[in-house]
Coordinates of N, CA, C and O in Angstrom, one line a residue:
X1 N -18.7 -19.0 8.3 CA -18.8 -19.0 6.9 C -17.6 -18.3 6.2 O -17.3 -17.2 6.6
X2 N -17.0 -18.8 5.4 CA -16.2 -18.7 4.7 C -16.1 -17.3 3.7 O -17.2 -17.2 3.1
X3 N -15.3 -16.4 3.4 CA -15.4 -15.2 2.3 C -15.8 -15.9 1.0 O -15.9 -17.1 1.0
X4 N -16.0 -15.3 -0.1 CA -16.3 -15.2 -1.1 C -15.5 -14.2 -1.9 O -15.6 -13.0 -1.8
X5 N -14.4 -15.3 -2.9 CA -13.8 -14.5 -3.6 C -14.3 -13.4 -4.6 O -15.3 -13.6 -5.3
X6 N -13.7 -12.1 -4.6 CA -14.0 -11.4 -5.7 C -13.9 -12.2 -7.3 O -15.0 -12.3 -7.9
X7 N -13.6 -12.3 -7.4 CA -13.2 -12.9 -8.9 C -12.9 -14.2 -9.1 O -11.9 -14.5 -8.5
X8 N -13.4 -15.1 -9.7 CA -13.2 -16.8 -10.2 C -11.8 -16.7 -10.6 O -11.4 -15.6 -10.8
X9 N -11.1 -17.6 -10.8 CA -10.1 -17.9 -11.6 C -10.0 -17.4 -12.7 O -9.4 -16.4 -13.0
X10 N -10.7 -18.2 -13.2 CA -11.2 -18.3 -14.9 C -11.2 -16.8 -15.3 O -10.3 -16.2 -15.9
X11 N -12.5 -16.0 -14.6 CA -12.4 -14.5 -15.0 C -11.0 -13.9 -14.4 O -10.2 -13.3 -15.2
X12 N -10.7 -14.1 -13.1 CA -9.5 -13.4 -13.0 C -8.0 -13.2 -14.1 O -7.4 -12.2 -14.4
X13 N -7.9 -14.5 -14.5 CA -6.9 -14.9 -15.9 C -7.8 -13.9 -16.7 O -7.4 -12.7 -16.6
X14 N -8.8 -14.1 -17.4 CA -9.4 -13.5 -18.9 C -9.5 -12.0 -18.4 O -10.1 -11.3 -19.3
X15 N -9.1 -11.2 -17.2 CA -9.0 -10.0 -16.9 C -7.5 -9.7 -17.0 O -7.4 -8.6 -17.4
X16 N -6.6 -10.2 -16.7 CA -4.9 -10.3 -16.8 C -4.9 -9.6 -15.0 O -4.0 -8.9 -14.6
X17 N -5.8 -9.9 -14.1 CA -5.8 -9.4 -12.6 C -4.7 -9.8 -12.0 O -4.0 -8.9 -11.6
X18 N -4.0 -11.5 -11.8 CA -2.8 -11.3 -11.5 C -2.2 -10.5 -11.6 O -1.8 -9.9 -10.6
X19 N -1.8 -10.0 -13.4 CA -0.6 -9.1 -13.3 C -0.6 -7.8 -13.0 O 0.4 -7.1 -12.7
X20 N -2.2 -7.2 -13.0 CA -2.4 -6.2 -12.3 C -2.6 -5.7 -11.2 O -2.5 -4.5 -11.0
X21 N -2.8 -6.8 -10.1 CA -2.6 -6.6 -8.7 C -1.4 -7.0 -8.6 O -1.0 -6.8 -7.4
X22 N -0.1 -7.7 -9.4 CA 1.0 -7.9 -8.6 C 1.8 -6.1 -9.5 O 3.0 -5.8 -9.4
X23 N 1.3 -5.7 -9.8 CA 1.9 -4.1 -10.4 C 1.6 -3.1 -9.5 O 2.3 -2.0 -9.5
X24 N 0.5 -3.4 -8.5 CA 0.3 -2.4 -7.2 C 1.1 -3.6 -6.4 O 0.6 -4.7 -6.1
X25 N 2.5 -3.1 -6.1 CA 3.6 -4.2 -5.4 C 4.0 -3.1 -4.4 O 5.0 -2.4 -4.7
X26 N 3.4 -2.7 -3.0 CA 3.8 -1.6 -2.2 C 5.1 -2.6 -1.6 O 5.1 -3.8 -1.4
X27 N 6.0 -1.6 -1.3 CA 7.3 -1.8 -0.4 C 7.6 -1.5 0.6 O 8.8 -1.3 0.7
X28 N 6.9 -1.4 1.8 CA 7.0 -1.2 2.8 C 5.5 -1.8 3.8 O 4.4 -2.1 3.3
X29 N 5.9 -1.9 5.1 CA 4.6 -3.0 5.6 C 3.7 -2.0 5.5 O 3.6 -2.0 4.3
X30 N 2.9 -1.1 5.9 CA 2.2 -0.1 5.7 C 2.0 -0.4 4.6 O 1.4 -1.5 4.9
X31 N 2.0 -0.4 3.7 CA 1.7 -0.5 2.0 C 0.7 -1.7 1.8 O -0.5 -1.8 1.5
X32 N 1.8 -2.7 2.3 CA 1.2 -3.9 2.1 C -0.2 -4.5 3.3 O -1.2 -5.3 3.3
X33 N 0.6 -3.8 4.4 CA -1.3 -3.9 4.7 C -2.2 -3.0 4.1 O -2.9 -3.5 3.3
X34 N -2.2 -2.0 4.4 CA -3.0 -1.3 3.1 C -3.6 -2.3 1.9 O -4.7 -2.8 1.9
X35 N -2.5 -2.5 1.1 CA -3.3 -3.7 -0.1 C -4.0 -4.6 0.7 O -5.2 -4.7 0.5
X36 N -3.2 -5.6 1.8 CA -4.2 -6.6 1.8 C -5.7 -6.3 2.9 O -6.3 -7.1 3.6
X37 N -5.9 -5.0 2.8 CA -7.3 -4.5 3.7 C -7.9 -3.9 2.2 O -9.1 -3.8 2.2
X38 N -7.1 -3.6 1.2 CA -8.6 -3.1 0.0 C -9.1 -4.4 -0.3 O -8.7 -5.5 -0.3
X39 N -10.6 -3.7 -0.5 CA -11.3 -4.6 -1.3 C -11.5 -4.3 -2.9 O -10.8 -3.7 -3.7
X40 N -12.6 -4.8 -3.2 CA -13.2 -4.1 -4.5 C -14.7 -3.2 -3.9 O -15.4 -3.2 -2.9
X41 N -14.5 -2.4 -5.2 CA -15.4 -1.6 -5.2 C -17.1 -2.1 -5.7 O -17.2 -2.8 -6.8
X42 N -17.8 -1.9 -5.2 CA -19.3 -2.6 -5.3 C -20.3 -1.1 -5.7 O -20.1 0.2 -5.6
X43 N -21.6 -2.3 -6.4 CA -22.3 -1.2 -6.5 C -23.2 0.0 -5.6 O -24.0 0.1 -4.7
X44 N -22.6 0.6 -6.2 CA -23.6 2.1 -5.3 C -22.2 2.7 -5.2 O -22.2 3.9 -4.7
X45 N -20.8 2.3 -5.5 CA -19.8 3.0 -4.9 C -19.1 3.7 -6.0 O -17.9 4.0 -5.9
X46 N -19.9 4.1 -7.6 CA -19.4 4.3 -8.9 C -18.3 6.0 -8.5 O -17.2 6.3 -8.9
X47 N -19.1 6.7 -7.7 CA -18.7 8.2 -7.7 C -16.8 7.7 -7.3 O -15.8 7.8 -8.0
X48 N -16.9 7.1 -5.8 CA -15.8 6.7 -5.1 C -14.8 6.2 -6.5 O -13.7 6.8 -6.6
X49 N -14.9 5.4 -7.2 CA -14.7 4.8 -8.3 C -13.5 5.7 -9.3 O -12.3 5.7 -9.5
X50 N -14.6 6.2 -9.5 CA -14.4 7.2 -10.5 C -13.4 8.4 -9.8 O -12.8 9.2 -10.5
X51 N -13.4 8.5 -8.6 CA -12.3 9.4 -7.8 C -10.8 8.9 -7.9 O -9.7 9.4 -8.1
X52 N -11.2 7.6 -7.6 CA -9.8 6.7 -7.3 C -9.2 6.2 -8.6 O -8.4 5.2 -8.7
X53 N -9.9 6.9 -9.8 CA -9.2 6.5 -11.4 C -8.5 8.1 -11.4 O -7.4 8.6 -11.2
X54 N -9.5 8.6 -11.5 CA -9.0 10.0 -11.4 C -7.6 10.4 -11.0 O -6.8 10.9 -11.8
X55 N -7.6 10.1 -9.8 CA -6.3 10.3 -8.8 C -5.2 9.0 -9.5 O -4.1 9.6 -9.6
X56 N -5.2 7.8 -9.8 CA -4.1 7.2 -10.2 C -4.2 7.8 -11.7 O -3.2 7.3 -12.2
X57 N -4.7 8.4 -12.4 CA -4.6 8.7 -13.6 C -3.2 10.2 -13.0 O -2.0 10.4 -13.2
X58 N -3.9 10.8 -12.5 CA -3.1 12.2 -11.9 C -1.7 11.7 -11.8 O -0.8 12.1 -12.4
X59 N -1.6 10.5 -10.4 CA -0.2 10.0 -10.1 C 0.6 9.8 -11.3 O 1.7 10.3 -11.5
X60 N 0.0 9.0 -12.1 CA 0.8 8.7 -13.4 C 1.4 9.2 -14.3 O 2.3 8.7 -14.9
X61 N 0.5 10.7 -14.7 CA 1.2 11.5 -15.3 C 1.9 13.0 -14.7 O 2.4 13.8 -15.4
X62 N 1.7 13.0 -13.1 CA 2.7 13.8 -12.6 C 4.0 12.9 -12.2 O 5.1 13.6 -11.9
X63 N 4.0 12.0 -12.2 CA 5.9 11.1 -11.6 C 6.0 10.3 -12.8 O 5.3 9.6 -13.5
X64 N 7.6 10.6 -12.8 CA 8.3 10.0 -14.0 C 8.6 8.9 -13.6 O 8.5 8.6 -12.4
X65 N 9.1 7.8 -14.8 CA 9.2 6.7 -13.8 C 10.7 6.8 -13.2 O 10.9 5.9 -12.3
X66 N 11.6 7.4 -13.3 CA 13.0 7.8 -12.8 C 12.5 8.3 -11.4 O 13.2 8.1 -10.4
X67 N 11.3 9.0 -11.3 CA 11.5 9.9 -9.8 C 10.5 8.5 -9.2 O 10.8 8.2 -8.1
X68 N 9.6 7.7 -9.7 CA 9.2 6.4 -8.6 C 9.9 5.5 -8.4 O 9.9 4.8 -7.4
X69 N 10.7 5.4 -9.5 CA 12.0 3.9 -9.4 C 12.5 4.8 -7.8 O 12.1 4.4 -6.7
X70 N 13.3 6.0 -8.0 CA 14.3 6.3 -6.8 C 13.4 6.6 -5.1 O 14.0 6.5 -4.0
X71 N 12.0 6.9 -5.4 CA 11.0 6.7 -3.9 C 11.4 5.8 -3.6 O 12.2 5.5 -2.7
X72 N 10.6 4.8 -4.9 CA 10.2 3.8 -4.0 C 11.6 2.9 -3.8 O 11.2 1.7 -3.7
X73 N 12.7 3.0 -3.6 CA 13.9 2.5 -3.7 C 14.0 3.2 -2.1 O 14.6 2.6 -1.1
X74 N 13.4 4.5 -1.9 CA 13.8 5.0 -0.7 C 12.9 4.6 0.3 O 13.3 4.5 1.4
X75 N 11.7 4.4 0.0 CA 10.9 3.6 0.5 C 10.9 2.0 1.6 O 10.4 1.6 2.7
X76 N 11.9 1.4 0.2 CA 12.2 0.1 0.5 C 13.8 0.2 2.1 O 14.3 -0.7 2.8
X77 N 13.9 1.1 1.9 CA 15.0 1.1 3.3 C 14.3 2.1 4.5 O 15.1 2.7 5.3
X78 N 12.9 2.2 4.6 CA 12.5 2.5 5.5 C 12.2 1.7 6.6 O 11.3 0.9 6.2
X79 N 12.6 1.4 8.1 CA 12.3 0.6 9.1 C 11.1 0.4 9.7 O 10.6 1.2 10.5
X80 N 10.6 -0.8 9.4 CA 8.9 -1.1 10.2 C 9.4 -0.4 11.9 O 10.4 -0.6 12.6
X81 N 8.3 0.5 12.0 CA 8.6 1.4 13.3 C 7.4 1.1 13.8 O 7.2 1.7 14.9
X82 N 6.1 0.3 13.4 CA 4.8 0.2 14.2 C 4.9 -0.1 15.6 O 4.5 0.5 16.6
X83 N 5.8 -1.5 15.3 CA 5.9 -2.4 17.1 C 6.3 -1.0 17.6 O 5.4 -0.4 18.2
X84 N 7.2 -0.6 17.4 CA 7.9 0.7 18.8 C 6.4 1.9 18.9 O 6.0 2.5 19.9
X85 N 6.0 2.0 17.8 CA 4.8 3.0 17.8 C 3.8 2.8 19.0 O 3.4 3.7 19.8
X86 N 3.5 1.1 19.0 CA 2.5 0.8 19.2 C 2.5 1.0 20.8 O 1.6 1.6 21.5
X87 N 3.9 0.1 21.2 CA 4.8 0.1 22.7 C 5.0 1.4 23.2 O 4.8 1.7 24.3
X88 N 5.4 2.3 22.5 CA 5.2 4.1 23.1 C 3.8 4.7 23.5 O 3.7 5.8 24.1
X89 N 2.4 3.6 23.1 CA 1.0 3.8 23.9 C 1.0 3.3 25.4 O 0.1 3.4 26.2
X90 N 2.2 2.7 25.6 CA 2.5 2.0 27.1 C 2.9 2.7 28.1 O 3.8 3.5 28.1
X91 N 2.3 2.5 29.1 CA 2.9 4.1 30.1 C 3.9 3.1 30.8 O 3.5 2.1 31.4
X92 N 5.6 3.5 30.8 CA 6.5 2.5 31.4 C 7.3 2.2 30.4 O 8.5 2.1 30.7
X93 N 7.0 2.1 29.1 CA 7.6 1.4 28.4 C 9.0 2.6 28.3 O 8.7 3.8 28.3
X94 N 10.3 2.1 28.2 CA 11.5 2.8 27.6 C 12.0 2.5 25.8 O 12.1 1.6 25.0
X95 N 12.2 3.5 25.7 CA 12.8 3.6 24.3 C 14.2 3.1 24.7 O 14.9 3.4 25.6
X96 N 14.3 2.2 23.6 CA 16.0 1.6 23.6 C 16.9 2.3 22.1 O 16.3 2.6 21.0
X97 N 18.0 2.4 22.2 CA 18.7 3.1 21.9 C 18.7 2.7 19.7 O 18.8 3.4 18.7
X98 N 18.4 1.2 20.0 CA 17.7 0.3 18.6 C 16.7 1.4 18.2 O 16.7 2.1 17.2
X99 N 15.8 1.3 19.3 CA 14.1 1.7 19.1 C 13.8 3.4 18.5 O 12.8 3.8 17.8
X100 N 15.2 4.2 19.2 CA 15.4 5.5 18.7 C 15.7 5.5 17.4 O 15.1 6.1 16.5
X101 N 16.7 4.6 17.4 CA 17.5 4.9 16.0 C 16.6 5.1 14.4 O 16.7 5.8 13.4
X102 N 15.4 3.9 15.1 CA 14.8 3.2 13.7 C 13.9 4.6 13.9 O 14.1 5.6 13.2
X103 N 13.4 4.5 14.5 CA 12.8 5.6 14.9 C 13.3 7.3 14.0 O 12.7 7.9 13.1
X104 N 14.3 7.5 14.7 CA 14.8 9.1 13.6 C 14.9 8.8 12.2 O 14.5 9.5 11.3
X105 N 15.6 7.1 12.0 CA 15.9 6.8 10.7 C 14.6 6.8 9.7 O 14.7 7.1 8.5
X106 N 13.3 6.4 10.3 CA 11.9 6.5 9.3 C 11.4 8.2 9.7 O 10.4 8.7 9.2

């Protein structure tokens, strides 16, 4: 059985949801899985809700947009380091000199 979209079309347009899910635009793989593992929030989860307004309300008015433009700029030259993360659970496996690099460099 197939998922069931959160939102129709029709409502998603008359919400402007596109342009609001493409404004949480994370830059790095981490990020972006992150996004594509949220869901929406359902009922019984109003408290949780209301925490995670809270908290992006906080983010927004403690960072300028001069100091997020330059993160997340630093962000975007960070090296996917998972595969080596993952391969260092390997008993045997060697670190190659690539694998270090990316490695000190994130």
């Amino acid at each position: 059985m197939g998922a069931v979209a959160f939102l129709d079309d029709v409502t998603a347009q008359c919400l402007g949801w596109p342009a609001i899910w493409a404004a949480w635009a994370p830059v790095t793989p981490y990020g972006r899985a992150r996004k594509a593992a949220a869901g929406p929030f359902l009922p019984g989860e109003e408290t949780a809700w209301e925490k995670a307004l809270s908290q992006l309300r906080g983010d927004l008015e403690g960072v300028s947009d001069e100091t997020l433009a330059r993160v997340r700029e630093h962000l975007r030259e960070l090296p996917d380091v998972s595969d080596i993360l993952a391969a260092l659970r390997h008993p045997g496996y060697v670190l190659t000199a690539a694998a270090a690099l990316a490695l000190k460099t994130f």
